Tab-separated table of C-alpha atoms and ligand atoms in Angstrom:
chain	number	residue	atom	x	y	z
G	1	UNK	CA	13.197	18.608	-32.250
G	2	UNK	CA	10.431	18.578	-29.522
G	3	UNK	CA	11.016	22.767	-28.887
G	4	UNK	CA	10.377	23.798	-31.982
G	5	UNK	CA	6.856	22.248	-32.395
G	6	UNK	CA	4.389	24.699	-31.917
G	7	UNK	CA	1.603	22.596	-32.991
G	8	UNK	CA	-1.108	21.880	-30.553
G	9	UNK	CA	1.508	22.904	-27.881
G	10	UNK	CA	1.887	21.658	-25.011
G	11	UNK	CA	0.757	17.679	-26.098
G	12	UNK	CA	3.010	17.775	-28.946
G	13	UNK	CA	5.732	19.367	-26.656
G	14	UNK	CA	5.167	17.330	-23.701
G	15	UNK	CA	4.800	14.031	-25.239
G	16	UNK	CA	8.304	14.237	-27.452
G	17	UNK	CA	9.920	15.249	-24.547
G	18	UNK	CA	8.948	12.559	-22.053
G	19	UNK	CA	9.390	10.177	-24.461
G	20	UNK	CA	13.149	11.271	-25.634
G	21	UNK	CA	13.670	10.286	-21.491
G	22	UNK	CA	12.669	6.368	-22.426
G	23	UNK	CA	15.998	5.666	-25.113
G	24	UNK	CA	18.223	4.185	-23.179
G	25	UNK	CA	21.093	6.949	-22.136
G	26	UNK	CA	24.664	6.205	-22.757
G	27	UNK	CA	25.196	8.738	-19.302
G	28	UNK	CA	22.711	10.362	-17.468
G	29	UNK	CA	24.139	13.685	-16.948
G	30	UNK	CA	24.202	15.050	-20.440
G	31	UNK	CA	20.719	13.535	-20.811
G	32	UNK	CA	19.617	15.395	-17.760
G	33	UNK	CA	20.970	18.351	-19.704
G	34	UNK	CA	19.585	17.725	-23.105
G	35	UNK	CA	16.349	17.419	-21.326
G	36	UNK	CA	16.642	21.011	-19.449
G	37	UNK	CA	17.758	22.764	-22.379
G	38	UNK	CA	14.915	21.247	-24.701
G	39	UNK	CA	12.520	22.030	-21.849
G	40	UNK	CA	13.654	25.614	-21.691
G	41	UNK	CA	13.829	26.134	-25.262
G	42	UNK	CA	9.866	24.666	-25.224
G	43	UNK	CA	9.024	26.830	-22.459
G	44	UNK	CA	10.874	30.258	-24.263
G	45	UNK	CA	8.627	29.589	-27.472
G	46	UNK	CA	5.392	29.293	-25.663
G	47	UNK	CA	3.092	32.406	-24.455
G	48	UNK	CA	1.959	32.450	-21.149
G	49	UNK	CA	-1.281	30.469	-22.228
G	50	UNK	CA	-0.546	26.958	-20.435
G	51	UNK	CA	-1.032	25.973	-17.497
G	52	UNK	CA	2.448	24.493	-15.732
G	53	UNK	CA	2.607	21.621	-14.097
G	54	UNK	CA	5.983	19.977	-12.958
G	55	UNK	CA	6.639	16.205	-12.017
G	56	UNK	CA	9.799	15.224	-10.893
G	57	UNK	CA	10.514	11.406	-11.657
G	58	UNK	CA	13.185	8.823	-11.438
G	59	UNK	CA	13.551	8.671	-15.219
G	60	UNK	CA	17.266	7.333	-14.833
G	61	UNK	CA	19.285	5.369	-12.216
G	62	UNK	CA	18.248	2.637	-10.032
G	63	UNK	CA	14.632	3.135	-9.478
G	64	UNK	CA	13.893	4.073	-13.743
G	65	UNK	CA	11.605	0.863	-13.809
G	66	UNK	CA	8.542	2.881	-11.802
G	67	UNK	CA	9.700	6.152	-12.752
G	68	UNK	CA	9.062	5.891	-16.674
G	69	UNK	CA	5.801	3.958	-16.027
G	70	UNK	CA	4.499	6.708	-13.866
G	71	UNK	CA	5.900	9.116	-16.187
G	72	UNK	CA	4.245	7.570	-19.317
G	73	UNK	CA	0.498	7.741	-16.943
G	74	UNK	CA	0.645	11.221	-16.120
G	75	UNK	CA	1.965	11.963	-19.813
G	76	UNK	CA	-1.087	10.091	-20.860
G	77	UNK	CA	-3.307	12.117	-18.957
G	78	UNK	CA	-2.237	15.172	-20.520
G	79	UNK	CA	-2.538	14.262	-23.595
G	80	UNK	CA	-5.930	13.240	-23.027
G	81	UNK	CA	-6.975	16.206	-21.394
G	82	UNK	CA	-5.778	18.706	-23.662
G	83	UNK	CA	-7.343	16.746	-26.828
G	84	UNK	CA	-10.535	17.649	-24.811
G	85	UNK	CA	-9.358	21.682	-25.019
G	86	UNK	CA	-7.412	21.682	-21.478
G	87	UNK	CA	-8.953	22.606	-18.224
G	88	UNK	CA	-10.520	25.867	-17.857
G	89	UNK	CA	-9.643	26.631	-21.495
G	90	UNK	CA	-6.067	26.567	-21.284
G	91	UNK	CA	-3.773	23.611	-22.293
G	92	UNK	CA	-1.879	21.725	-19.670
G	93	UNK	CA	1.673	21.501	-20.261
G	94	UNK	CA	3.574	19.453	-18.236
G	95	UNK	CA	7.131	19.724	-17.273
G	96	UNK	CA	9.332	17.261	-16.143
G	97	UNK	CA	12.594	16.728	-14.507
G	98	UNK	CA	14.447	13.683	-13.610
G	99	UNK	CA	16.237	13.018	-10.329
G	100	UNK	CA	18.335	10.396	-11.491
G	101	UNK	CA	16.721	8.332	-8.511
G	102	UNK	CA	19.891	9.603	-6.618
G	103	UNK	CA	19.171	11.213	-2.904
G	104	UNK	CA	19.403	15.138	-3.123
G	105	UNK	CA	18.306	15.665	-6.530
G	106	UNK	CA	14.545	15.696	-5.819
G	107	UNK	CA	15.099	18.738	-3.806
G	108	UNK	CA	17.386	20.448	-6.119
G	109	UNK	CA	14.971	19.731	-9.321
G	110	UNK	CA	11.637	20.738	-7.802
G	111	UNK	CA	13.508	24.505	-6.196
G	112	UNK	CA	14.055	24.657	-10.096
G	113	UNK	CA	10.352	23.953	-11.250
G	114	UNK	CA	9.066	26.159	-8.413
G	115	UNK	CA	11.020	28.870	-9.101
G	116	UNK	CA	12.577	28.879	-12.590
G	117	UNK	CA	9.202	27.738	-14.662
G	118	UNK	CA	6.560	28.988	-12.015
G	119	UNK	CA	4.337	25.741	-12.078
G	120	UNK	CA	1.121	26.030	-9.927
G	121	UNK	CA	1.300	22.262	-8.688
G	122	UNK	CA	3.637	19.327	-8.532
G	123	UNK	CA	3.235	15.593	-9.447
G	124	UNK	CA	5.617	13.185	-7.872
G	125	UNK	CA	6.960	10.705	-6.586
G	126	UNK	CA	6.846	6.968	-6.461
G	127	UNK	CA	9.363	6.364	-3.915
G	128	UNK	CA	8.509	7.569	-0.379
G	129	UNK	CA	12.550	8.182	-0.015
G	130	UNK	CA	12.154	11.130	-2.723
G	131	UNK	CA	8.656	12.489	-1.830
G	132	UNK	CA	9.660	12.940	1.741
G	133	UNK	CA	12.453	14.923	0.614
G	134	UNK	CA	11.039	17.221	-2.037
G	135	UNK	CA	7.881	17.828	-0.088
G	136	UNK	CA	9.500	20.138	2.941
G	137	UNK	CA	10.682	22.414	-0.523
G	138	UNK	CA	6.765	22.373	-2.128
G	139	UNK	CA	5.139	22.814	0.762
G	140	UNK	CA	7.554	25.986	2.025
G	141	UNK	CA	6.489	27.428	-1.902
G	142	UNK	CA	2.713	26.797	-0.750
G	143	UNK	CA	2.261	24.855	-3.630
G	144	UNK	CA	0.006	21.722	-4.092
G	145	UNK	CA	2.408	18.482	-4.592
G	146	UNK	CA	-0.001	14.771	-5.286
G	147	UNK	CA	2.202	11.825	-5.033
G	148	UNK	CA	0.854	9.105	-6.883
G	149	UNK	CA	2.214	5.770	-4.917
G	150	UNK	CA	4.344	7.346	-2.010
G	151	UNK	CA	2.664	5.462	1.484
G	152	UNK	CA	5.070	5.988	4.006
G	153	UNK	CA	2.873	8.003	6.817
G	154	UNK	CA	4.866	10.844	7.218
G	155	UNK	CA	4.552	12.431	3.389
G	156	UNK	CA	1.503	13.757	3.942
G	157	UNK	CA	2.509	14.857	7.285
G	158	UNK	CA	4.765	17.534	5.756
G	159	UNK	CA	1.717	19.893	5.774
G	160	UNK	CA	-1.240	21.250	4.164
G	161	UNK	CA	-0.030	21.242	0.444
G	162	UNK	CA	0.979	17.798	0.435
G	163	UNK	CA	-1.544	14.812	-1.304
G	164	UNK	CA	-1.586	11.547	-2.486
G	165	UNK	CA	-3.484	9.374	-4.492
G	166	UNK	CA	-2.773	5.933	-3.128
G	167	UNK	CA	-3.824	4.117	0.040
G	168	UNK	CA	-0.904	4.779	3.179
G	169	UNK	CA	1.191	2.066	4.902
G	170	UNK	CA	-0.729	1.853	8.202
G	171	UNK	CA	-3.381	-0.055	5.545
G	172	UNK	CA	-1.014	-2.405	3.943
G	173	UNK	CA	1.221	-3.329	6.756
G	174	UNK	CA	-2.260	-4.142	8.121
G	175	UNK	CA	-3.422	-6.102	4.985
G	176	UNK	CA	-0.432	-8.126	5.252
G	177	UNK	CA	-0.281	-9.084	8.858
G	178	UNK	CA	-4.038	-10.429	8.436
G	179	UNK	CA	-3.002	-12.387	5.032
G	180	UNK	CA	-0.328	-13.920	6.886
G	181	UNK	CA	-2.052	-14.651	9.642
G	182	UNK	CA	-5.147	-16.007	7.769
G	183	UNK	CA	-4.008	-16.717	4.378
G	184	UNK	CA	-0.375	-18.160	4.794
G	185	UNK	CA	-1.647	-19.072	8.465
G	186	UNK	CA	1.949	-18.327	9.786
G	187	UNK	CA	2.629	-17.462	13.450
G	188	UNK	CA	6.759	-16.841	13.569
G	189	UNK	CA	7.690	-14.405	11.168
G	190	UNK	CA	11.053	-12.997	10.272
G	191	UNK	CA	11.495	-9.273	9.317
G	192	UNK	CA	14.055	-7.688	6.830
G	193	UNK	CA	14.052	-4.008	7.153
G	194	UNK	CA	15.991	-1.628	5.077
G	195	UNK	CA	16.928	0.640	7.629
G	196	UNK	CA	18.266	3.621	5.084
G	197	UNK	CA	14.714	3.663	3.591
G	198	UNK	CA	11.812	5.512	5.288
G	199	UNK	CA	9.326	3.407	3.233
G	200	UNK	CA	10.389	-0.136	4.839
G	201	UNK	CA	10.970	0.951	8.330
G	202	UNK	CA	7.721	2.104	7.984
G	203	UNK	CA	6.135	-1.207	6.592
G	204	UNK	CA	8.260	-2.597	9.391
G	205	UNK	CA	6.482	-1.034	12.030
G	206	UNK	CA	2.751	-1.402	10.948
G	207	UNK	CA	3.170	-4.677	9.952
G	208	UNK	CA	4.633	-5.892	13.636
G	209	UNK	CA	2.222	-4.149	15.199
G	210	UNK	CA	-0.707	-5.634	13.872
G	211	UNK	CA	0.688	-8.947	13.506
G	212	UNK	CA	1.772	-8.955	17.326
G	213	UNK	CA	-1.737	-7.851	18.227
G	214	UNK	CA	-3.306	-10.431	16.251
G	215	UNK	CA	-1.155	-13.127	18.665
G	216	UNK	CA	1.844	-13.632	16.198
G	217	UNK	CA	5.737	-13.600	17.084
G	218	UNK	CA	8.425	-11.801	15.200
G	219	UNK	CA	11.303	-14.650	15.569
G	220	UNK	CA	14.222	-12.062	14.460
G	221	UNK	CA	14.723	-9.217	12.832
G	222	UNK	CA	17.732	-8.214	10.549
G	223	UNK	CA	18.479	-5.098	9.200
G	224	UNK	CA	20.141	-4.069	6.172
G	225	UNK	CA	21.015	-0.741	4.030
G	226	UNK	CA	20.072	0.092	0.534
G	227	UNK	CA	22.516	-1.232	-2.008
G	228	UNK	CA	23.745	-4.360	0.129
G	229	UNK	CA	24.009	-7.238	-2.126
G	230	UNK	CA	24.713	-9.866	0.946
G	231	UNK	CA	22.087	-10.966	2.875
G	232	UNK	CA	23.437	-14.512	4.101
G	233	UNK	CA	24.709	-13.650	7.659
G	234	UNK	CA	20.899	-11.896	8.148
G	235	UNK	CA	19.117	-15.323	6.366
G	236	UNK	CA	21.281	-17.571	8.174
G	237	UNK	CA	20.176	-15.937	11.599
G	238	UNK	CA	16.302	-16.087	10.047
G	239	UNK	CA	16.849	-19.819	9.697
G	240	UNK	CA	18.646	-20.584	13.249
G	241	UNK	CA	15.237	-18.175	14.822
G	242	UNK	CA	12.838	-21.161	12.822
G	243	UNK	CA	10.903	-18.343	11.268
G	244	UNK	CA	7.863	-20.232	9.458
G	245	UNK	CA	7.928	-17.118	6.813
G	246	UNK	CA	10.018	-14.601	6.119
G	247	UNK	CA	8.492	-10.135	5.674
G	248	UNK	CA	11.083	-8.718	3.267
G	249	UNK	CA	9.347	-4.843	4.284
G	250	UNK	CA	12.028	-2.837	1.334
G	251	UNK	CA	11.985	-2.030	-2.588
G	252	UNK	CA	12.540	-5.014	-4.727
G	253	UNK	CA	16.197	-4.828	-5.743
G	254	UNK	CA	17.251	-5.611	-2.418
G	255	UNK	CA	13.946	-8.219	-1.459
G	256	UNK	CA	15.082	-10.225	-5.143
G	257	UNK	CA	18.236	-11.211	-3.515
G	258	UNK	CA	17.338	-11.836	-0.466
G	259	UNK	CA	14.536	-14.153	-2.041
G	260	UNK	CA	17.434	-15.761	-3.731
G	261	UNK	CA	19.843	-15.916	-1.841
G	262	UNK	CA	17.151	-17.556	0.920
G	263	UNK	CA	16.424	-20.252	-1.833
G	264	UNK	CA	20.135	-20.959	-2.141
G	265	UNK	CA	20.602	-21.559	2.355
G	266	UNK	CA	17.420	-23.861	1.600
G	267	UNK	CA	15.225	-21.253	3.643
G	268	UNK	CA	11.961	-22.721	1.870
G	269	UNK	CA	8.966	-20.950	4.330
G	270	UNK	CA	7.150	-18.405	2.384
G	271	UNK	CA	8.531	-14.820	1.904
G	272	UNK	CA	6.166	-11.781	1.218
G	273	UNK	CA	6.681	-7.788	0.468
G	274	UNK	CA	5.021	-4.701	0.251
G	275	UNK	CA	4.204	-2.455	-2.991
G	276	UNK	CA	8.139	-1.547	-3.023
G	277	UNK	CA	8.089	-5.328	-5.145
G	278	UNK	CA	6.100	-4.746	-7.768
G	279	UNK	CA	8.300	-3.679	-10.694
G	280	UNK	CA	9.744	-6.027	-13.060
G	281	UNK	CA	13.355	-6.295	-12.001
G	282	UNK	CA	11.949	-8.132	-9.007
G	283	UNK	CA	11.155	-11.267	-11.886
G	284	UNK	CA	14.392	-10.665	-13.347
G	285	UNK	CA	16.306	-10.581	-10.662
G	286	UNK	CA	15.082	-12.923	-8.502
G	287	UNK	CA	14.412	-15.112	-11.123
G	288	UNK	CA	12.811	-19.143	-9.716
G	289	UNK	CA	13.202	-17.875	-6.646
G	290	UNK	CA	10.147	-15.512	-6.828
G	291	UNK	CA	7.817	-18.574	-7.608
G	292	UNK	CA	5.559	-18.684	-4.717
G	293	UNK	CA	5.709	-15.421	-3.454
G	294	UNK	CA	3.247	-12.783	-2.310
G	295	UNK	CA	3.027	-9.004	-2.242
G	296	UNK	CA	0.824	-6.301	-1.343
G	297	UNK	CA	-0.140	-4.001	-4.589
G	298	UNK	CA	-2.064	-0.994	-5.861
G	299	UNK	CA	-3.204	-2.349	-9.018
G	300	UNK	CA	-3.692	-5.425	-11.230
G	301	UNK	CA	-4.514	-4.752	-14.767
G	302	UNK	CA	-6.124	-8.247	-14.915
G	303	UNK	CA	-8.622	-6.953	-12.928
G	304	UNK	CA	-12.008	-7.092	-15.407
G	305	UNK	CA	-13.385	-3.599	-14.150
G	306	UNK	CA	-14.352	-1.637	-17.073
G	307	UNK	CA	-12.463	1.320	-15.860
G	308	UNK	CA	-9.307	-0.756	-15.611
G	309	UNK	CA	-9.666	-2.623	-18.705
G	310	UNK	CA	-10.440	0.469	-20.840
G	311	UNK	CA	-7.446	2.151	-19.291
G	312	UNK	CA	-4.969	-1.262	-20.342
G	313	UNK	CA	-6.405	-0.399	-23.924
G	314	UNK	CA	-5.888	3.293	-24.082
G	315	UNK	CA	-2.477	2.914	-22.101
G	316	UNK	CA	-1.080	0.035	-25.072
G	317	UNK	CA	-2.197	2.094	-27.664
G	318	UNK	CA	0.075	5.010	-26.802
G	319	UNK	CA	2.907	3.215	-25.284
G	320	UNK	CA	2.483	-0.405	-26.631
G	321	UNK	CA	2.475	-1.957	-23.659
G	322	UNK	CA	0.215	-2.667	-20.293
G	323	UNK	CA	0.202	-0.200	-17.989
G	324	UNK	CA	1.464	-1.450	-14.281
G	325	UNK	CA	0.414	-0.019	-10.743
G	326	UNK	CA	2.698	3.018	-11.383
G	327	UNK	CA	1.142	4.014	-14.501
G	328	UNK	CA	-2.269	3.656	-13.187
G	329	UNK	CA	-1.351	5.515	-10.297
G	330	UNK	CA	0.626	8.299	-12.268
G	331	UNK	CA	-2.373	8.981	-14.264
G	332	UNK	CA	-4.622	9.157	-11.692
G	333	UNK	CA	-1.988	11.733	-9.535
G	334	UNK	CA	-2.907	14.141	-13.328
G	335	UNK	CA	-6.418	13.507	-13.131
G	336	UNK	CA	-7.165	13.840	-9.575
G	337	UNK	CA	-5.096	17.501	-10.000
G	338	UNK	CA	-6.774	18.526	-13.016
G	339	UNK	CA	-10.160	17.959	-11.626
G	340	UNK	CA	-9.111	20.080	-8.674
G	341	UNK	CA	-7.900	22.995	-10.682
G	342	UNK	CA	-11.368	23.175	-12.884
G	343	UNK	CA	-13.298	23.181	-9.414
G	344	UNK	CA	-10.787	25.689	-8.421
G	345	UNK	CA	-11.885	27.616	-11.142
G	346	UNK	CA	-8.186	29.930	-11.289
G	347	UNK	CA	-5.073	28.030	-12.006
G	348	UNK	CA	-4.034	29.399	-8.096
G	349	UNK	CA	-1.908	27.068	-6.124
G	350	UNK	CA	-3.873	27.749	-3.012
G	351	UNK	CA	-7.320	27.415	-4.717
G	352	UNK	CA	-5.944	24.294	-6.510
G	353	UNK	CA	-4.966	23.193	-2.605
G	354	UNK	CA	-8.482	24.229	-1.144
G	355	UNK	CA	-10.169	22.486	-4.334
G	356	UNK	CA	-7.495	18.831	-3.806
G	357	UNK	CA	-8.418	18.954	0.349
G	358	UNK	CA	-12.076	18.246	-0.793
G	359	UNK	CA	-11.782	15.610	-3.456
G	360	UNK	CA	-14.458	13.629	-3.273
G	361	UNK	CA	-15.575	10.483	-4.810
G	362	UNK	CA	-13.644	11.270	-8.130
G	363	UNK	CA	-13.789	7.717	-10.360
G	364	UNK	CA	-10.016	7.317	-10.908
G	365	UNK	CA	-8.607	3.863	-13.012
G	366	UNK	CA	-7.421	2.859	-9.085
G	367	UNK	CA	-10.516	2.915	-7.325
G	368	UNK	CA	-12.599	5.954	-6.161
G	369	UNK	CA	-10.896	8.935	-4.629
G	370	UNK	CA	-12.244	10.738	-1.446
G	371	UNK	CA	-9.423	12.676	0.445
G	372	UNK	CA	-9.369	12.333	4.647
G	373	UNK	CA	-8.614	15.326	6.584
G	374	UNK	CA	-5.049	14.610	6.422
G	375	UNK	CA	-4.928	14.560	2.714
G	376	UNK	CA	-5.114	10.632	2.352
G	377	UNK	CA	-7.261	8.723	0.306
G	378	UNK	CA	-9.275	4.924	1.877
G	379	UNK	CA	-8.781	2.755	-1.386
G	380	UNK	CA	-8.466	-1.189	-1.667
G	381	UNK	CA	-5.533	-3.016	-2.151
G	382	UNK	CA	-4.752	-6.404	-3.955
G	383	UNK	CA	-2.667	-9.387	-2.821
G	384	UNK	CA	-0.780	-10.614	-5.940
G	385	UNK	CA	1.806	-13.860	-6.283
G	386	UNK	CA	3.990	-14.639	-8.599
G	387	UNK	CA	3.617	-17.662	-10.945
G	388	UNK	CA	5.284	-18.517	-13.876
G	389	UNK	CA	7.588	-15.863	-14.136
G	390	UNK	CA	4.846	-13.070	-13.519
G	391	UNK	CA	2.484	-11.633	-11.210
G	392	UNK	CA	-0.741	-12.823	-10.693
G	393	UNK	CA	-3.864	-11.397	-9.225
G	394	UNK	CA	-4.922	-13.126	-5.778
G	395	UNK	CA	-7.539	-11.015	-3.852
G	396	UNK	CA	-8.880	-7.574	-3.731
G	397	UNK	CA	-8.537	-6.648	0.372
G	398	UNK	CA	-10.922	-3.412	0.928
G	399	UNK	CA	-10.230	-1.311	4.019
V	401	LIG	N1	5.311	2.923	-2.394
V	401	LIG	C1	6.744	2.558	-2.701
V	401	LIG	C2	6.892	3.908	-1.503
V	401	LIG	O1	5.784	4.490	-1.050
V	401	LIG	C3	6.620	2.941	-4.034
V	401	LIG	C4	7.763	2.124	-4.370
V	401	LIG	C5	6.808	1.430	-5.322
V	401	LIG	C6	8.812	1.459	-4.562
V	401	LIG	C7	7.843	0.444	-6.187
V	401	LIG	C8	10.013	0.803	-5.092
V	401	LIG	C9	9.089	0.242	-6.238
V	401	LIG	O2	8.111	4.411	-1.441
């Protein structure tokens, strides 16, 4: 059992705890309980010679697709760092909590990480909606948080302890607006927004601003909410408005259904989305309707760069599958944090925060990371298309 393994402690325990979460859970509640008990016993058995780092992630539930891969990326980074002796002569210990993709759970689980485990830093989340929920709690505790993939501008605006290793929506929305105009050559776009999702609302706002500024028009702006399944009324309005393209700015589950129903209604115009489209269920749910659609993403495993190819190999050797963007960004979030702890010279939350703030030219898998004054890095994006049921690299867009 993981908790009784005292081998090269933190590595063995963390990895085993993590991988237990990947077997399909019969129910998510007992799994969480099992996980917490295992974690508690693991903690109880260990002397205070590790640097404790928390992680909150959607390991089960609606958004488990990226919670799992992001966790695998983070776990790989911890294993590699600990195999090289850890940081400041201490092993890094990863304490992972599952928020079950549920609203309200992220703030609850980070409170546990802060008060029960006394972690010195926290990694998470992929989804902006959950980073926005947990960040105020973490900021209040004056512990640094590094989000792997939350692009919504407001995430790091929560306070000076909140960082991210991905680009922000202001950049991504601009990339998509320029792509729509110059590459798709469309002028009259319909935008579908999930009003209950801050990520989608933010993406719509920045895209629209740039698209209008460049002389485009918005044909229709129908709204929906997370969990909706029937988009025919919205798409009928889009058709009536004569849009020459559709921007679906939300997450993959709804976006895939939008594409499917658009094609069923005979709407054959180009459809595109943001990085919230980048998860395998998009392809499974949308099926043939996804062919020829486009998305903006953080990472493509097809990228021939040595860093990316090397990471692909190590990740594949560890987990038996190719990494996706969430795995690569999770890995990078852990490495950037470890680098800051090293430079801080001591595992103290305030000192780690100060070191994170001056991160400069860090060679991450997803590109060099330099934190700006607002704790956001400036990085390139990639455009992907979907061909033969798979994501395919189209181009890189530099800032
Ligand atoms: N970048 C998205 C966000 O900020 C995260 C995401 C990734 C959401 C993949 C859905 C699917 O919320």
